[in-house]
Amino acid sequence: MLRVTKLTDYATVVLTALAAAPDRVHSAAELAEQAGLEVTTVAKLLKPLAQCGLVAGFRGAHGGYRLARDAREISLIEIVEAMEGPLGMTECSVHAGACGIESSCGVRANWRRINDVVIDALRGVSLADMLSPTSIKTRRAIPATLATA
């Protein structure tokens, strides 16, 4: 089963809380309460999100966090990569030479293409999109073209 980690899922929840009130600076404790998470977990999430430029941190008595950019400008692929690194459906999708059978493998190119489709799908969904759930009927179609035998 392919799935993002819990921390990536939680990061998306925390970022949507920030996106819901973008002009406010939120403390980690406020974000934890809104997201239903422990403060230590939220603090752990905010560090890589800040390092990747998705959130801005402010020190002081009225310090906290807010989005570094508009929620429409932050894509899901940025969130996934901030928390997990480059997306790779298989090891060879990201790093050439990481597999012992790479030279004789006939499926690497197709896994790379699938990887690209998933990246494009995540790039096509913004944090702002995550604020308002849509029904299946109103979702955008994601074009996918895979190699044929």
XYZ file of N, CA and C in Angstrom:
447
model
N 0.841 -1.178 0.000
C 0.000 0.000 0.000
C 0.886 1.241 0.000
N 0.560 2.186 -0.847
C 1.272 3.456 -0.895
C 0.492 4.475 -0.084
N 1.194 5.147 0.821
C 0.535 6.202 1.575
C 1.570 7.156 2.127
N 1.154 8.386 2.364
C 2.047 9.342 3.008
C 2.115 8.989 4.491
N 3.165 9.436 5.145
C 3.320 9.150 6.569
C 2.304 9.956 7.379
N 2.128 9.534 8.623
C 1.235 10.273 9.521
C 1.710 11.707 9.684
N 3.025 11.896 9.778
C 3.539 13.252 9.959
C 3.210 14.148 8.770
N 3.249 13.596 7.569
C 2.876 14.380 6.391
C 1.392 14.702 6.410
N 0.589 13.755 6.788
C -0.848 13.979 6.922
C -1.103 15.055 7.977
N -0.454 14.937 9.128
C -0.615 15.926 10.192
C -0.118 17.304 9.747
N 0.963 17.339 8.976
C 1.480 18.616 8.481
C 0.435 19.308 7.616
N -0.265 18.541 6.802
C -1.322 19.103 5.958
C -2.451 19.669 6.815
N -2.801 18.962 7.882
C -3.853 19.435 8.793
C -3.423 20.740 9.464
N -2.186 20.803 9.930
C -1.676 22.015 10.587
C -1.619 23.176 9.588
N -1.162 22.895 8.384
C -1.098 23.953 7.374
C -2.484 24.469 6.987
N -3.480 23.586 6.954
C -4.834 24.069 6.656
C -5.357 24.944 7.791
N -4.964 24.647 9.023
C -5.345 25.519 10.143
C -4.717 26.901 9.972
N -3.476 26.949 9.546
C -2.832 28.240 9.273
C -3.502 28.944 8.096
N -3.852 28.174 7.077
C -4.458 28.757 5.875
C -5.857 29.307 6.150
N -6.536 28.756 7.141
C -7.894 29.214 7.463
C -7.893 30.620 8.049
N -6.791 31.025 8.655
C -6.650 32.381 9.222
C -5.253 32.885 8.876
N -5.037 33.219 7.605
C -3.683 33.510 7.128
C -3.045 34.789 7.674
N -3.825 35.704 8.170
C -3.269 36.966 8.666
C -2.843 36.898 10.127
N -3.224 35.823 10.814
C -2.880 35.661 12.229
C -1.578 34.890 12.391
N -0.896 35.191 13.486
C 0.258 34.400 13.899
C -0.266 33.436 14.959
N -0.045 32.155 14.754
C -0.596 31.109 15.618
C 0.524 30.475 16.436
N 0.272 30.234 17.698
C 1.242 29.509 18.517
C 1.133 28.022 18.204
N 2.188 27.290 18.530
C 2.163 25.845 18.336
C 1.044 25.227 19.164
N 0.794 25.783 20.347
C -0.279 25.257 21.208
C -1.649 25.462 20.566
N -1.881 26.631 19.965
C -3.159 26.883 19.277
C -3.346 25.910 18.115
N -2.273 25.735 17.345
C -2.344 24.831 16.201
C -2.592 23.401 16.644
N -1.956 23.006 17.737
C -2.152 21.663 18.263
C -3.608 21.460 18.678
N -4.170 22.455 19.333
C -5.573 22.346 19.760
C -6.505 22.259 18.564
N -6.285 23.108 17.571
C -7.135 23.097 16.380
C -7.028 21.782 15.615
N -5.819 21.220 15.578
C -5.595 19.993 14.809
C -5.869 18.727 15.605
N -6.033 18.861 16.922
C -6.242 17.690 17.756
C -4.976 16.867 17.939
N -3.839 17.546 17.953
C -2.540 16.890 18.070
C -1.817 17.356 19.325
N -0.778 16.653 19.701
C 0.070 17.060 20.816
C 0.940 18.235 20.384
N 1.238 19.123 21.317
C 2.083 20.285 21.016
C 3.457 19.831 20.521
N 3.999 18.781 21.113
C 5.315 18.297 20.685
C 5.296 17.813 19.235
N 4.194 17.211 18.829
C 4.062 16.756 17.436
C 4.008 17.944 16.498
N 3.234 18.958 16.865
C 3.123 20.158 16.027
C 4.480 20.858 15.924
N 5.196 20.960 17.025
C 6.525 21.576 17.003
C 7.457 20.796 16.078
N 7.356 19.479 16.113
C 8.169 18.624 15.245
C 7.835 18.854 13.769
N 6.573 19.106 13.463
C 6.133 19.349 12.085
C 6.581 20.716 11.581
N 6.505 21.705 12.450
C 6.768 23.078 12.034
C 8.225 23.308 11.629
N 9.124 22.547 12.221
C 10.546 22.726 11.915
C 10.856 22.490 10.437
N 10.529 21.310 9.861
C 10.824 21.119 8.433
C 9.965 22.006 7.524
N 8.760 22.329 7.955
C 7.917 23.212 7.141
C 8.525 24.606 7.056
N 9.125 25.069 8.138
C 9.802 26.369 8.137
C 11.086 26.300 7.313
N 11.837 25.211 7.452
C 13.086 25.053 6.704
C 12.844 25.054 5.198
N 11.699 24.568 4.779
C 11.370 24.522 3.349
C 10.627 25.767 2.876
N 10.449 26.734 3.753
C 9.831 27.996 3.355
C 8.322 27.959 3.226
N 7.669 26.992 3.860
C 6.208 26.927 3.804
C 5.558 27.720 4.930
N 6.219 27.786 6.072
C 5.730 28.600 7.189
C 6.836 29.553 7.615
N 6.413 30.669 8.188
C 7.346 31.640 8.745
C 7.160 31.645 10.252
N 8.262 31.620 10.974
C 8.210 31.631 12.426
C 8.597 32.998 12.967
N 7.935 33.385 14.050
C 8.189 34.676 14.685
C 8.460 34.451 16.163
N 9.529 35.063 16.673
C 9.893 34.916 18.083
C 9.251 36.005 18.916
N 9.298 35.809 20.212
C 8.826 36.829 21.135
C 7.525 36.452 21.804
N 7.059 37.375 22.645
C 5.845 37.134 23.432
C 4.628 36.878 22.549
N 4.589 37.513 21.414
C 3.453 37.329 20.490
C 3.898 36.554 19.257
N 4.894 35.713 19.436
C 5.432 34.939 18.329
C 4.553 33.756 17.976
N 4.973 33.066 16.965
C 4.237 31.903 16.498
C 4.535 31.664 15.038
N 3.546 31.164 14.325
C 3.733 30.769 12.932
C 2.576 31.242 12.068
N 2.898 31.481 10.811
C 1.883 31.708 9.784
C 2.445 31.225 8.465
N 1.584 31.106 7.482
C 2.046 30.659 6.169
C 3.045 31.656 5.603
N 4.067 31.161 4.949
C 5.065 32.023 4.328
C 4.564 32.584 2.995
N 3.619 31.876 2.379
C 3.036 32.306 1.107
C 1.537 32.062 1.154
N 0.857 32.615 0.193
C -0.575 32.387 0.062
C -0.842 30.896 -0.126
N -1.915 30.402 0.471
C -2.261 28.976 0.399
C -2.469 28.502 -1.033
N -2.860 29.396 -1.936
C -3.037 29.011 -3.346
C -1.704 28.737 -4.023
N -0.611 29.221 -3.430
C 0.719 29.063 -4.022
C 1.499 27.886 -3.426
N 0.899 27.183 -2.484
C 1.558 26.040 -1.856
C 0.877 24.766 -2.353
N 1.634 23.928 -3.032
C 1.060 22.690 -3.566
C 1.324 21.524 -2.617
N 0.523 20.490 -2.771
C 0.696 19.308 -1.928
C 2.051 18.644 -2.126
N 2.606 18.732 -3.327
C 3.921 18.113 -3.527
C 4.966 18.813 -2.663
N 4.834 20.116 -2.459
C 5.779 20.828 -1.595
C 5.683 20.336 -0.152
N 4.466 20.076 0.291
C 4.258 19.598 1.655
C 4.842 18.195 1.807
N 4.532 17.318 0.862
C 5.048 15.950 0.910
C 6.573 15.963 0.904
N 7.164 16.734 0.009
C 8.619 16.754 -0.090
C 9.275 17.424 1.114
N 8.594 18.394 1.739
C 9.138 19.011 2.952
C 9.234 17.988 4.075
N 8.260 17.099 4.141
C 8.202 16.135 5.234
C 8.935 14.826 4.920
N 8.964 14.427 3.658
C 9.470 13.098 3.318
C 10.629 13.085 2.339
N 10.957 14.221 1.758
C 11.983 14.242 0.724
C 11.348 13.992 -0.631
N 12.179 13.826 -1.656
C 11.649 13.640 -3.013
C 10.728 12.434 -3.100
N 9.630 12.609 -3.824
C 8.668 11.524 -4.001
C 9.252 10.472 -4.930
N 9.183 9.238 -4.516
C 9.668 8.144 -5.341
C 8.792 6.918 -5.157
N 8.100 6.517 -6.201
C 7.259 5.330 -6.141
C 8.132 4.090 -5.931
N 9.306 4.106 -6.533
C 10.299 3.056 -6.334
C 11.633 3.752 -6.108
N 12.596 3.038 -5.572
C 13.915 3.636 -5.321
C 14.538 4.148 -6.614
N 14.387 3.392 -7.693
C 15.005 3.805 -8.956
C 14.257 4.951 -9.636
N 13.060 5.289 -9.138
C 12.336 6.436 -9.677
C 13.049 7.736 -9.334
N 13.821 7.693 -8.253
C 14.485 8.898 -7.761
C 15.997 8.823 -7.958
N 16.579 7.673 -7.652
C 18.031 7.529 -7.668
C 18.456 6.424 -8.631
N 19.131 6.809 -9.688
C 19.680 5.808 -10.595
C 20.820 5.072 -9.891
N 20.956 3.802 -10.193
C 22.043 3.026 -9.613
C 21.750 2.465 -8.240
N 20.521 2.595 -7.775
C 20.170 2.124 -6.433
C 19.675 0.691 -6.413
N 19.585 0.075 -7.571
C 19.017 -1.275 -7.647
C 19.983 -2.203 -8.376
N 20.098 -3.418 -7.862
C 20.999 -4.399 -8.452
C 20.577 -4.925 -9.809
N 19.295 -4.820 -10.139
C 18.831 -5.347 -11.435
C 18.497 -4.226 -12.426
N 18.914 -3.021 -12.103
C 18.565 -1.862 -12.931
C 18.961 -2.028 -14.397
N 20.134 -2.593 -14.659
C 20.598 -2.709 -16.051
C 19.760 -3.674 -16.881
N 19.094 -4.621 -16.235
C 18.276 -5.582 -16.974
C 16.783 -5.386 -16.741
N 16.411 -4.333 -16.033
C 15.014 -4.110 -15.667
C 14.251 -3.443 -16.812
N 13.096 -3.979 -17.115
C 12.287 -3.422 -18.187
C 11.170 -2.511 -17.716
N 11.038 -2.300 -16.404
C 9.903 -1.513 -15.917
C 10.297 -0.161 -15.320
N 11.586 0.117 -15.194
C 12.026 1.367 -14.560
C 11.426 2.601 -15.239
N 11.453 2.628 -16.550
C 10.939 3.789 -17.280
C 9.456 4.005 -16.989
N 8.701 2.926 -16.894
C 7.275 3.063 -16.602
C 7.043 3.525 -15.161
N 7.837 3.010 -14.199
C 7.710 3.499 -12.822
C 8.042 4.986 -12.757
N 9.012 5.422 -13.527
C 9.381 6.845 -13.563
C 8.206 7.669 -14.097
N 7.543 7.173 -15.133
C 6.387 7.877 -15.699
C 5.242 7.923 -14.683
N 4.994 6.821 -13.980
C 3.959 6.798 -12.939
C 4.313 7.790 -11.844
N 5.574 7.812 -11.451
C 6.054 8.753 -10.449
C 5.737 10.192 -10.885
N 5.998 10.495 -12.141
C 5.740 11.840 -12.667
C 4.250 12.189 -12.641
N 3.388 11.212 -12.937
C 1.940 11.450 -12.897
C 1.499 11.790 -11.473
N 2.017 11.050 -10.497
C 1.658 11.309 -9.098
C 2.154 12.692 -8.670
N 3.380 13.039 -9.045
C 3.918 14.365 -8.728
C 3.051 15.451 -9.350
N 2.683 15.280 -10.613
C 1.831 16.267 -11.279
C 0.473 16.393 -10.595
N -0.087 15.268 -10.150
C -1.374 15.314 -9.447
C -1.247 16.096 -8.145
N -0.189 15.851 -7.389
C 0.019 16.572 -6.129
C 0.343 18.047 -6.369
N 1.034 18.321 -7.455
C 1.348 19.704 -7.812
C 0.072 20.467 -8.194
N -0.916 19.751 -8.701
C -2.163 20.372 -9.140
C -3.156 20.663 -8.029
N -2.843 20.277 -6.802
C -3.737 20.536 -5.666
C -3.025 21.474 -4.717
N -3.647 22.605 -4.435
C -3.036 23.587 -3.535
C -3.545 23.407 -2.112
N -2.844 24.029 -1.200
C -3.288 24.030 0.195
C -4.658 24.691 0.301
N -4.913 25.709 -0.490
C -6.235 26.356 -0.502
C -7.318 25.365 -0.923
N -7.002 24.493 -1.880
C -7.959 23.468 -2.304
C -8.311 22.540 -1.143
N -7.356 22.292 -0.270
C -7.570 21.386 0.855
C -8.485 21.988 1.922
N -8.678 23.294 1.891
C -9.557 23.953 2.861
C -11.020 23.640 2.627
N -11.377 23.426 1.370
C -12.792 23.192 1.074
C -12.946 21.867 0.329
N -13.407 20.847 1.032
C -13.612 19.551 0.368
C -14.592 19.691 -0.786
N -14.313 18.953 -1.844
C -15.194 18.979 -3.010
C -15.800 17.605 -3.198
N -16.917 17.589 -3.856
C -17.533 16.298 -4.153
C -16.803 15.670 -5.331
N -16.990 14.398 -5.519
C -16.350 13.691 -6.618
C -16.752 14.304 -7.957
N -17.984 14.781 -8.071
C -18.474 15.340 -9.332
C -17.758 16.634 -9.711
N -17.304 17.423 -8.703
C -16.698 18.713 -9.017
C -15.181 18.675 -9.027
N -14.577 17.534 -8.753
C -13.120 17.427 -8.777
C -12.609 17.528 -10.197
N -11.400 18.061 -10.292
C -10.737 18.122 -11.587
C -10.268 16.734 -11.976
N -10.344 16.439 -13.253
C -9.783 15.185 -13.754
C -8.282 15.340 -13.849
N -7.568 14.305 -13.491
C -6.120 14.317 -13.596
C -5.753 13.407 -14.756
N -5.241 14.009 -15.843
C -4.911 13.179 -17.011
C -3.724 12.280 -16.684
N -3.835 11.029 -17.104
C -2.752 10.084 -16.877
C -2.535 9.269 -18.140
N -1.330 9.310 -18.647
C -0.986 8.526 -19.808
C 0.192 7.649 -19.440
N 0.008 6.349 -19.489
C 1.070 5.414 -19.137
C 1.484 4.658 -20.377
N 2.682 4.119 -20.311
C 3.214 3.360 -21.441
C 2.397 2.082 -21.651
N 2.305 1.701 -22.879
C 1.629 0.436 -23.204
C 2.666 -0.539 -23.704
N 2.347 -1.815 -23.600
C 3.319 -2.850 -24.009
C 3.476 -2.897 -25.504
